[in-house]
PDB file of C-alpha atoms in Angstrom:
ATOM      1  CA  MET A   1     -22.765  -5.280  30.031  1.00 69.00           C
ATOM      2  CA  GLN A   2     -24.020  -5.391  26.461  1.00 78.00           C
ATOM      3  CA  CYS A   3     -22.987  -2.506  24.207  1.00 85.00           C
ATOM      4  CA  ARG A   4     -24.322  -1.951  20.685  1.00 92.00           C
ATOM      5  CA  ILE A   5     -22.498   0.751  18.738  1.00 94.00           C
ATOM      6  CA  GLY A   6     -23.567   2.310  15.450  1.00 95.00           C
ATOM      7  CA  MET A   7     -20.917   4.175  13.440  1.00 94.00           C
ATOM      8  CA  VAL A   8     -20.940   5.930  10.099  1.00 91.00           C
ATOM      9  CA  SER A   9     -19.074   3.784   7.587  1.00 88.00           C
ATOM     10  CA  SER A  10     -15.938   5.943   7.437  1.00 87.00           C
ATOM     11  CA  CYS A  11     -15.450   5.648  11.205  1.00 91.00           C
ATOM     12  CA  SER A  12     -16.335   1.968  11.307  1.00 89.00           C
ATOM     13  CA  GLU A  13     -13.749   0.953   8.745  1.00 88.00           C
ATOM     14  CA  VAL A  14     -10.992   3.105  10.208  1.00 91.00           C
ATOM     15  CA  PHE A  15     -11.521   2.572  13.949  1.00 92.00           C
ATOM     16  CA  SER A  16     -13.311  -0.758  14.478  1.00 88.00           C
ATOM     17  CA  GLY A  17     -10.251  -2.991  14.734  1.00 85.00           C
ATOM     18  CA  LYS A  18      -8.550  -0.960  17.456  1.00 84.00           C
ATOM     19  CA  LEU A  19     -11.816  -0.331  19.299  1.00 85.00           C
ATOM     20  CA  ILE A  20     -12.580  -4.035  19.440  1.00 80.00           C
ATOM     21  CA  GLU A  21      -9.307  -4.586  21.288  1.00 77.00           C
ATOM     22  CA  LYS A  22     -10.213  -1.964  23.887  1.00 72.00           C
ATOM     23  CA  LEU A  23     -13.925  -2.800  24.248  1.00 70.00           C
ATOM     24  CA  SER A  24     -13.362  -6.516  24.714  1.00 68.00           C
ATOM     25  CA  ILE A  25     -11.748  -5.697  28.054  1.00 63.00           C
ATOM     26  CA  GLN A  26     -14.616  -3.450  29.234  1.00 61.00           C
ATOM     27  CA  THR A  27     -17.769  -5.261  28.072  1.00 61.00           C
ATOM     28  CA  GLU A  28     -19.005  -8.836  28.089  1.00 64.00           C
ATOM     29  CA  GLN A  29     -20.797  -8.465  24.769  1.00 77.00           C
ATOM     30  CA  PHE A  30     -20.662  -5.751  22.141  1.00 81.00           C
ATOM     31  CA  THR A  31     -21.511  -5.289  18.490  1.00 87.00           C
ATOM     32  CA  ILE A  32     -20.491  -2.666  15.937  1.00 90.00           C
ATOM     33  CA  ARG A  33     -22.903  -1.689  13.192  1.00 92.00           C
ATOM     34  CA  SER A  34     -21.954   0.578  10.299  1.00 91.00           C
ATOM     35  CA  GLY A  35     -24.067   2.529   7.840  1.00 87.00           C
ATOM     36  CA  THR A  36     -25.216   5.979   6.797  1.00 85.00           C
ATOM     37  CA  SER A  37     -26.255   8.623   9.314  1.00 86.00           C
ATOM     38  CA  PRO A  38     -30.030   8.435   8.573  1.00 87.00           C
ATOM     39  CA  ILE A  39     -30.110   4.640   8.951  1.00 90.00           C
ATOM     40  CA  LEU A  40     -28.084   4.698  12.174  1.00 93.00           C
ATOM     41  CA  LEU A  41     -30.151   7.565  13.568  1.00 94.00           C
ATOM     42  CA  GLU A  42     -33.341   5.565  13.042  1.00 94.00           C
ATOM     43  CA  ALA A  43     -31.742   2.527  14.694  1.00 95.00           C
ATOM     44  CA  PHE A  44     -30.700   4.633  17.688  1.00 96.00           C
ATOM     45  CA  MET A  45     -34.145   6.156  18.138  1.00 95.00           C
ATOM     46  CA  ASN A  46     -35.649   2.641  17.920  1.00 96.00           C
ATOM     47  CA  ARG A  47     -33.196   1.451  20.593  1.00 95.00           C
ATOM     48  CA  GLU A  48     -31.561  -1.010  18.220  1.00 95.00           C
ATOM     49  CA  ILE A  49     -28.179   0.507  19.106  1.00 95.00           C
ATOM     50  CA  ASP A  50     -27.006   2.059  22.375  1.00 95.00           C
ATOM     51  CA  ILE A  51     -24.318   4.473  21.147  1.00 96.00           C
ATOM     52  CA  LEU A  52     -24.427   6.574  17.980  1.00 97.00           C
ATOM     53  CA  VAL A  53     -21.282   7.836  16.241  1.00 96.00           C
ATOM     54  CA  SER A  54     -22.223  10.179  13.401  1.00 93.00           C
ATOM     55  CA  ASP A  55     -22.502  13.799  12.291  1.00 92.00           C
ATOM     56  CA  GLU A  56     -25.863  14.115  14.092  1.00 91.00           C
ATOM     57  CA  PRO A  57     -25.600  15.360  17.715  1.00 92.00           C
ATOM     58  CA  LEU A  58     -29.389  15.089  18.282  1.00 94.00           C
ATOM     59  CA  LEU A  59     -29.578  18.528  19.884  1.00 92.00           C
ATOM     60  CA  SER A  60     -33.388  18.477  19.803  1.00 92.00           C
ATOM     61  CA  GLU A  61     -33.546  15.320  21.931  1.00 92.00           C
ATOM     62  CA  SER A  62     -33.472  15.575  25.728  1.00 94.00           C
ATOM     63  CA  GLY A  63     -31.836  13.067  28.046  1.00 94.00           C
ATOM     64  CA  MET A  64     -28.793  12.573  25.842  1.00 96.00           C
ATOM     65  CA  GLN A  65     -25.098  12.862  26.615  1.00 95.00           C
ATOM     66  CA  ARG A  66     -22.961  14.107  23.765  1.00 96.00           C
ATOM     67  CA  PHE A  67     -19.223  13.929  23.221  1.00 96.00           C
ATOM     68  CA  LYS A  68     -17.317  15.789  20.513  1.00 95.00           C
ATOM     69  CA  LEU A  69     -15.046  13.527  18.487  1.00 96.00           C
ATOM     70  CA  PHE A  70     -13.550  15.209  15.433  1.00 94.00           C
ATOM     71  CA  ARG A  71     -13.889  17.930  12.888  1.00 96.00           C
ATOM     72  CA  ASP A  72     -13.493  16.147   9.536  1.00 96.00           C
ATOM     73  CA  PRO A  73     -12.184  18.544   6.829  1.00 96.00           C
ATOM     74  CA  MET A  74     -13.012  18.133   3.153  1.00 96.00           C
ATOM     75  CA  ILE A  75     -10.202  17.630   0.637  1.00 96.00           C
ATOM     76  CA  ALA A  76      -9.800  17.097  -3.117  1.00 95.00           C
ATOM     77  CA  LEU A  77      -8.439  13.911  -4.684  1.00 94.00           C
ATOM     78  CA  VAL A  78      -6.926  13.796  -8.176  1.00 92.00           C
ATOM     79  CA  GLU A  79      -4.559  11.701 -10.245  1.00 87.00           C
ATOM     80  CA  GLU A  80      -0.978  12.668  -9.541  1.00 79.00           C
ATOM     81  CA  THR A  81      -0.414  13.863 -13.095  1.00 71.00           C
ATOM     82  CA  GLU A  82      -3.575  15.956 -13.053  1.00 55.00           C
ATOM     83  CA  CYS A  83      -2.030  18.521 -10.709  1.00 57.00           C
ATOM     84  CA  SER A  84       0.923  19.175 -12.958  1.00 51.00           C
ATOM     85  CA  PRO A  85       0.843  22.070 -15.452  1.00 51.00           C
ATOM     86  CA  SER A  86       1.590  19.597 -18.264  1.00 52.00           C
ATOM     87  CA  SER A  87      -1.841  17.990 -17.788  1.00 53.00           C
ATOM     88  CA  LEU A  88      -3.474  21.146 -19.153  1.00 51.00           C
ATOM     89  CA  PRO A  89      -0.858  22.776 -21.408  1.00 51.00           C
ATOM     90  CA  ALA A  90      -3.418  25.178 -22.851  1.00 48.00           C
ATOM     91  CA  LEU A  91      -3.399  27.101 -19.573  1.00 50.00           C
ATOM     92  CA  GLY A  92       0.277  27.992 -20.063  1.00 50.00           C
ATOM     93  CA  LYS A  93       1.095  27.622 -16.355  1.00 51.00           C
ATOM     94  CA  SER A  94       4.288  26.529 -14.639  1.00 51.00           C
ATOM     95  CA  SER A  95       2.800  26.188 -11.119  1.00 58.00           C
ATOM     96  CA  PRO A  96       0.534  23.362  -9.849  1.00 68.00           C
ATOM     97  CA  LEU A  97      -3.088  23.630 -10.861  1.00 75.00           C
ATOM     98  CA  THR A  98      -5.572  25.109  -8.407  1.00 82.00           C
ATOM     99  CA  THR A  99      -8.767  23.378  -7.325  1.00 87.00           C
ATOM    100  CA  HIS A 100     -10.815  25.741  -9.490  1.00 88.00           C
ATOM    101  CA  GLU A 101      -8.691  24.938 -12.557  1.00 86.00           C
ATOM    102  CA  ILE A 102      -8.996  21.215 -11.930  1.00 88.00           C
ATOM    103  CA  ALA A 103     -12.770  21.514 -11.419  1.00 89.00           C
ATOM    104  CA  GLU A 104     -13.191  23.602 -14.560  1.00 87.00           C
ATOM    105  CA  HIS A 105     -11.262  21.298 -16.860  1.00 85.00           C
ATOM    106  CA  LYS A 106     -11.778  17.824 -15.350  1.00 88.00           C
ATOM    107  CA  PRO A 107     -15.058  15.971 -14.747  1.00 92.00           C
ATOM    108  CA  MET A 108     -15.951  15.101 -11.170  1.00 95.00           C
ATOM    109  CA  VAL A 109     -17.015  11.890  -9.502  1.00 95.00           C
ATOM    110  CA  LYS A 110     -18.897  12.565  -6.281  1.00 94.00           C
ATOM    111  CA  PHE A 111     -20.640  10.646  -3.552  1.00 94.00           C
ATOM    112  CA  SER A 112     -24.262   9.847  -4.356  1.00 91.00           C
ATOM    113  CA  ARG A 113     -26.646  12.662  -3.493  1.00 85.00           C
ATOM    114  CA  ASN A 114     -28.655  10.363  -1.212  1.00 82.00           C
ATOM    115  CA  THR A 115     -25.627  10.160   1.117  1.00 84.00           C
ATOM    116  CA  HIS A 116     -24.714  12.891   3.612  1.00 84.00           C
ATOM    117  CA  MET A 117     -21.270  13.268   2.029  1.00 89.00           C
ATOM    118  CA  GLY A 118     -22.792  13.636  -1.427  1.00 90.00           C
ATOM    119  CA  ALA A 119     -25.281  16.270  -0.282  1.00 90.00           C
ATOM    120  CA  TYR A 120     -22.587  18.148   1.617  1.00 93.00           C
ATOM    121  CA  SER A 121     -20.247  18.044  -1.396  1.00 94.00           C
ATOM    122  CA  GLU A 122     -22.875  19.944  -3.375  1.00 94.00           C
ATOM    123  CA  VAL A 123     -23.030  22.556  -0.609  1.00 95.00           C
ATOM    124  CA  VAL A 124     -19.238  22.981  -0.728  1.00 95.00           C
ATOM    125  CA  LEU A 125     -19.267  23.315  -4.519  1.00 94.00           C
ATOM    126  CA  ARG A 126     -21.812  26.146  -4.238  1.00 94.00           C
ATOM    127  CA  ARG A 127     -19.936  27.884  -1.427  1.00 95.00           C
ATOM    128  CA  MET A 128     -16.678  27.816  -3.394  1.00 94.00           C
ATOM    129  CA  HIS A 129     -18.397  28.756  -6.674  1.00 93.00           C
ATOM    130  CA  LEU A 130     -16.866  25.648  -8.231  1.00 91.00           C
ATOM    131  CA  PHE A 131     -18.484  24.919 -11.571  1.00 88.00           C
ATOM    132  CA  THR A 132     -17.709  21.364 -12.621  1.00 90.00           C
ATOM    133  CA  GLN A 133     -19.244  18.560 -14.642  1.00 91.00           C
ATOM    134  CA  VAL A 134     -20.357  15.691 -12.398  1.00 92.00           C
ATOM    135  CA  GLN A 135     -19.804  12.672 -14.607  1.00 89.00           C
ATOM    136  CA  ASN A 136     -20.349   9.845 -12.108  1.00 92.00           C
ATOM    137  CA  GLU A 137     -21.619   9.192  -8.588  1.00 94.00           C
ATOM    138  CA  ALA A 138     -20.366   6.573  -6.130  1.00 93.00           C
ATOM    139  CA  ASP A 139     -21.871   5.075  -2.980  1.00 89.00           C
ATOM    140  CA  ASP A 140     -18.588   4.388  -1.178  1.00 90.00           C
ATOM    141  CA  THR A 141     -15.020   5.650  -0.946  1.00 93.00           C
ATOM    142  CA  HIS A 142     -13.452   2.622  -2.628  1.00 92.00           C
ATOM    143  CA  THR A 143     -15.575   3.076  -5.766  1.00 93.00           C
ATOM    144  CA  LEU A 144     -14.962   6.832  -5.723  1.00 94.00           C
ATOM    145  CA  THR A 145     -11.195   6.262  -5.647  1.00 94.00           C
ATOM    146  CA  SER A 146     -11.375   3.811  -8.546  1.00 93.00           C
ATOM    147  CA  PHE A 147     -13.212   6.377 -10.690  1.00 92.00           C
ATOM    148  CA  VAL A 148     -10.527   8.985  -9.975  1.00 93.00           C
ATOM    149  CA  LYS A 149      -7.754   6.545 -10.880  1.00 88.00           C
ATOM    150  CA  GLN A 150      -9.287   5.142 -14.018  1.00 87.00           C
ATOM    151  CA  GLY A 151     -11.529   7.895 -15.317  1.00 80.00           C
ATOM    152  CA  ASN A 152      -9.337  11.001 -15.495  1.00 83.00           C
ATOM    153  CA  MET A 153     -11.591  12.667 -12.884  1.00 89.00           C
ATOM    154  CA  TRP A 154     -11.343  14.431  -9.549  1.00 94.00           C
ATOM    155  CA  ALA A 155     -13.310  13.953  -6.333  1.00 96.00           C
ATOM    156  CA  MET A 156     -14.156  15.614  -3.045  1.00 95.00           C
ATOM    157  CA  LEU A 157     -14.186  13.635   0.195  1.00 95.00           C
ATOM    158  CA  SER A 158     -13.467  14.016   3.894  1.00 95.00           C
ATOM    159  CA  ALA A 159     -10.175  13.186   5.576  1.00 96.00           C
ATOM    160  CA  LEU A 160     -11.666  10.279   7.538  1.00 94.00           C
ATOM    161  CA  SER A 161     -13.275   8.898   4.390  1.00 93.00           C
ATOM    162  CA  LEU A 162      -9.863   9.058   2.758  1.00 94.00           C
ATOM    163  CA  ALA A 163      -8.360   7.115   5.671  1.00 94.00           C
ATOM    164  CA  GLN A 164     -10.297   4.066   4.410  1.00 92.00           C
ATOM    165  CA  VAL A 165      -8.264   3.937   1.182  1.00 93.00           C
ATOM    166  CA  LEU A 166      -4.755   5.077   2.101  1.00 92.00           C
ATOM    167  CA  ASP A 167      -3.412   1.758   0.816  1.00 91.00           C
ATOM    168  CA  ARG A 168      -4.654   2.748  -2.656  1.00 90.00           C
ATOM    169  CA  MET A 169      -2.970   6.138  -2.897  1.00 91.00           C
ATOM    170  CA  GLN A 170      -0.326   5.185  -5.459  1.00 90.00           C
ATOM    171  CA  GLY A 171      -0.760   7.479  -8.444  1.00 88.00           C
ATOM    172  CA  LEU A 172      -3.115   9.783  -6.560  1.00 91.00           C
ATOM    173  CA  GLN A 173      -2.582  13.164  -4.966  1.00 90.00           C
ATOM    174  CA  LEU A 174      -4.433  15.237  -2.388  1.00 92.00           C
ATOM    175  CA  VAL A 175      -5.140  18.930  -2.862  1.00 91.00           C
ATOM    176  CA  GLU A 176      -6.111  21.237  -0.009  1.00 92.00           C
ATOM    177  CA  LEU A 177      -9.651  22.473  -0.507  1.00 92.00           C
ATOM    178  CA  ASP A 178     -10.264  26.149   0.236  1.00 92.00           C
ATOM    179  CA  LYS A 179      -7.755  26.193   3.128  1.00 91.00           C
ATOM    180  CA  SER A 180      -9.665  23.332   4.821  1.00 93.00           C
ATOM    181  CA  ARG A 181     -12.601  25.626   5.648  1.00 94.00           C
ATOM    182  CA  HIS A 182     -15.298  23.046   4.881  1.00 96.00           C
ATOM    183  CA  SER A 183     -15.912  20.081   7.168  1.00 95.00           C
ATOM    184  CA  ARG A 184     -18.396  17.917   8.989  1.00 93.00           C
ATOM    185  CA  ASP A 185     -18.358  17.360  12.760  1.00 94.00           C
ATOM    186  CA  LEU A 186     -18.574  13.893  14.277  1.00 95.00           C
ATOM    187  CA  PHE A 187     -20.133  13.196  17.678  1.00 96.00           C
ATOM    188  CA  LEU A 188     -20.725  10.276  20.018  1.00 97.00           C
ATOM    189  CA  VAL A 189     -24.242  10.258  21.487  1.00 97.00           C
ATOM    190  CA  SER A 190     -25.808   7.978  24.103  1.00 96.00           C
ATOM    191  CA  ARG A 191     -28.726   8.127  26.515  1.00 96.00           C
ATOM    192  CA  ALA A 192     -27.676   9.677  29.807  1.00 94.00           C
ATOM    193  CA  GLY A 193     -27.160   7.201  32.626  1.00 90.00           C
ATOM    194  CA  GLU A 194     -27.666   4.029  30.577  1.00 90.00           C
ATOM    195  CA  MET A 195     -24.138   2.971  29.605  1.00 88.00           C
ATOM    196  CA  GLY A 196     -22.090   3.993  32.631  1.00 88.00           C
ATOM    197  CA  GLU A 197     -18.563   5.151  31.772  1.00 89.00           C
ATOM    198  CA  ILE A 198     -18.462   3.376  28.415  1.00 88.00           C
ATOM    199  CA  PRO A 199     -19.392   6.443  26.251  1.00 92.00           C
ATOM    200  CA  LYS A 200     -16.678   8.550  27.871  1.00 93.00           C
ATOM    201  CA  GLN A 201     -14.109   5.755  27.614  1.00 89.00           C
ATOM    202  CA  LEU A 202     -15.096   5.127  24.016  1.00 91.00           C
ATOM    203  CA  THR A 203     -14.654   8.826  23.198  1.00 94.00           C
ATOM    204  CA  GLU A 204     -11.165   8.775  24.712  1.00 93.00           C
ATOM    205  CA  SER A 205     -10.342   5.658  22.687  1.00 92.00           C
ATOM    206  CA  PHE A 206     -11.477   7.297  19.446  1.00 94.00           C
ATOM    207  CA  ARG A 207      -9.292  10.324  20.089  1.00 94.00           C
ATOM    208  CA  SER A 208      -6.276   8.241  21.113  1.00 93.00           C
ATOM    209  CA  ILE A 209      -6.480   6.001  18.033  1.00 93.00           C
ATOM    210  CA  PHE A 210      -6.892   9.027  15.793  1.00 95.00           C
ATOM    211  CA  LEU A 211      -3.884  10.918  17.167  1.00 95.00           C
ATOM    212  CA  LYS A 212      -1.545   7.941  17.399  1.00 94.00           C
ATOM    213  CA  THR A 213      -2.477   6.035  14.254  1.00 93.00           C
ATOM    214  CA  VAL A 214      -4.852   7.724  11.812  1.00 95.00           C
ATOM    215  CA  LEU A 215      -3.514  11.299  11.746  1.00 96.00           C
ATOM    216  CA  PRO A 216       0.140  10.338  11.099  1.00 96.00           C
ATOM    217  CA  GLN A 217      -0.974   8.173   8.173  1.00 95.00           C
ATOM    218  CA  LEU A 218      -3.018  11.037   6.711  1.00 96.00           C
ATOM    219  CA  GLN A 219      -0.170  13.508   7.136  1.00 95.00           C
ATOM    220  CA  ARG A 220       2.167  11.351   5.056  1.00 94.00           C
ATOM    221  CA  HIS A 221      -0.057  12.148   2.079  1.00 92.00           C
ATOM    222  CA  ALA A 222      -1.301  15.596   3.149  1.00 93.00           C
ATOM    223  CA  PRO A 223       1.235  17.444   5.368  1.00 93.00           C
ATOM    224  CA  TRP A 224      -1.099  20.431   5.727  1.00 92.00           C
ATOM    225  CA  LEU A 225      -3.575  18.357   7.786  1.00 95.00           C
ATOM    226  CA  HIS A 226      -2.479  19.692  11.155  1.00 96.00           C
ATOM    227  CA  GLU A 227      -4.010  18.337  14.350  1.00 96.00           C
ATOM    228  CA  SER A 228      -5.789  21.661  14.946  1.00 96.00           C
ATOM    229  CA  LEU A 229      -7.899  21.148  11.788  1.00 96.00           C
ATOM    230  CA  PHE A 230      -9.631  18.216  13.484  1.00 96.00           C
ATOM    231  CA  GLU A 231     -10.709  20.078  16.616  1.00 94.00           C
ATOM    232  CA  ILE A 232     -14.422  20.912  16.765  1.00 90.00           C
ATOM    233  CA  ALA A 233     -15.150  24.561  17.478  1.00 83.00           C
ATOM    234  CA  PRO A 234     -16.484  25.282  21.001  1.00 78.00           C
ATOM    235  CA  SER A 235     -19.792  26.520  19.567  1.00 63.00           C
ATOM    236  CA  ALA A 236     -20.533  23.137  17.920  1.00 54.00           C
ATOM    237  CA  ASP A 237     -22.469  21.461  20.743  1.00 54.00           C
TER     238      ASP A 237
END
């Protein structure tokens, strides 16, 4: 059976290698396509891909089967020294800086506003009443990380986006953002009855890879990222 999968870029980069190992046993031919949610959604509706992995559950479309994958909490990324009181001596603090203090005194680099993550970051800033100067925008996580490292800035991104750049964390630090209240939900969507057991098996593979490989790597840098933070609420169908 042929299987064409479309995944948002953060999932594609983090999960593709392990998924290829599993899918090669179950399907004769498969392809993985990555991109932004709007582009993948259009490809799915045009039947250019068979399975959609994104933050869009397509609730308005009938004849779909939907599987919940993960809740993906938002976090803050700063230079390691930027969290220390010595980085802003004028504040006269001895404890680590809060997100609001970092946002007030350091410029921000954010995902481009034409991306879902960039648009959602603006929503989170408004919800938290974070007033910050956006100095640069980036189209991908690797560029975003480079700006934080080299530009004396801070950034907001999701945990799964961060998982793409864990090998570049030297000199960087993660800060919990508003007790991990803000997140996106990721789903796997396919047309009912067209792909047999593959969507269900693929969902189980995603969850297994996340729990056994991805989450432990994230927790080494952010111990507060408990497994429960990645569970989608029952109401999110």
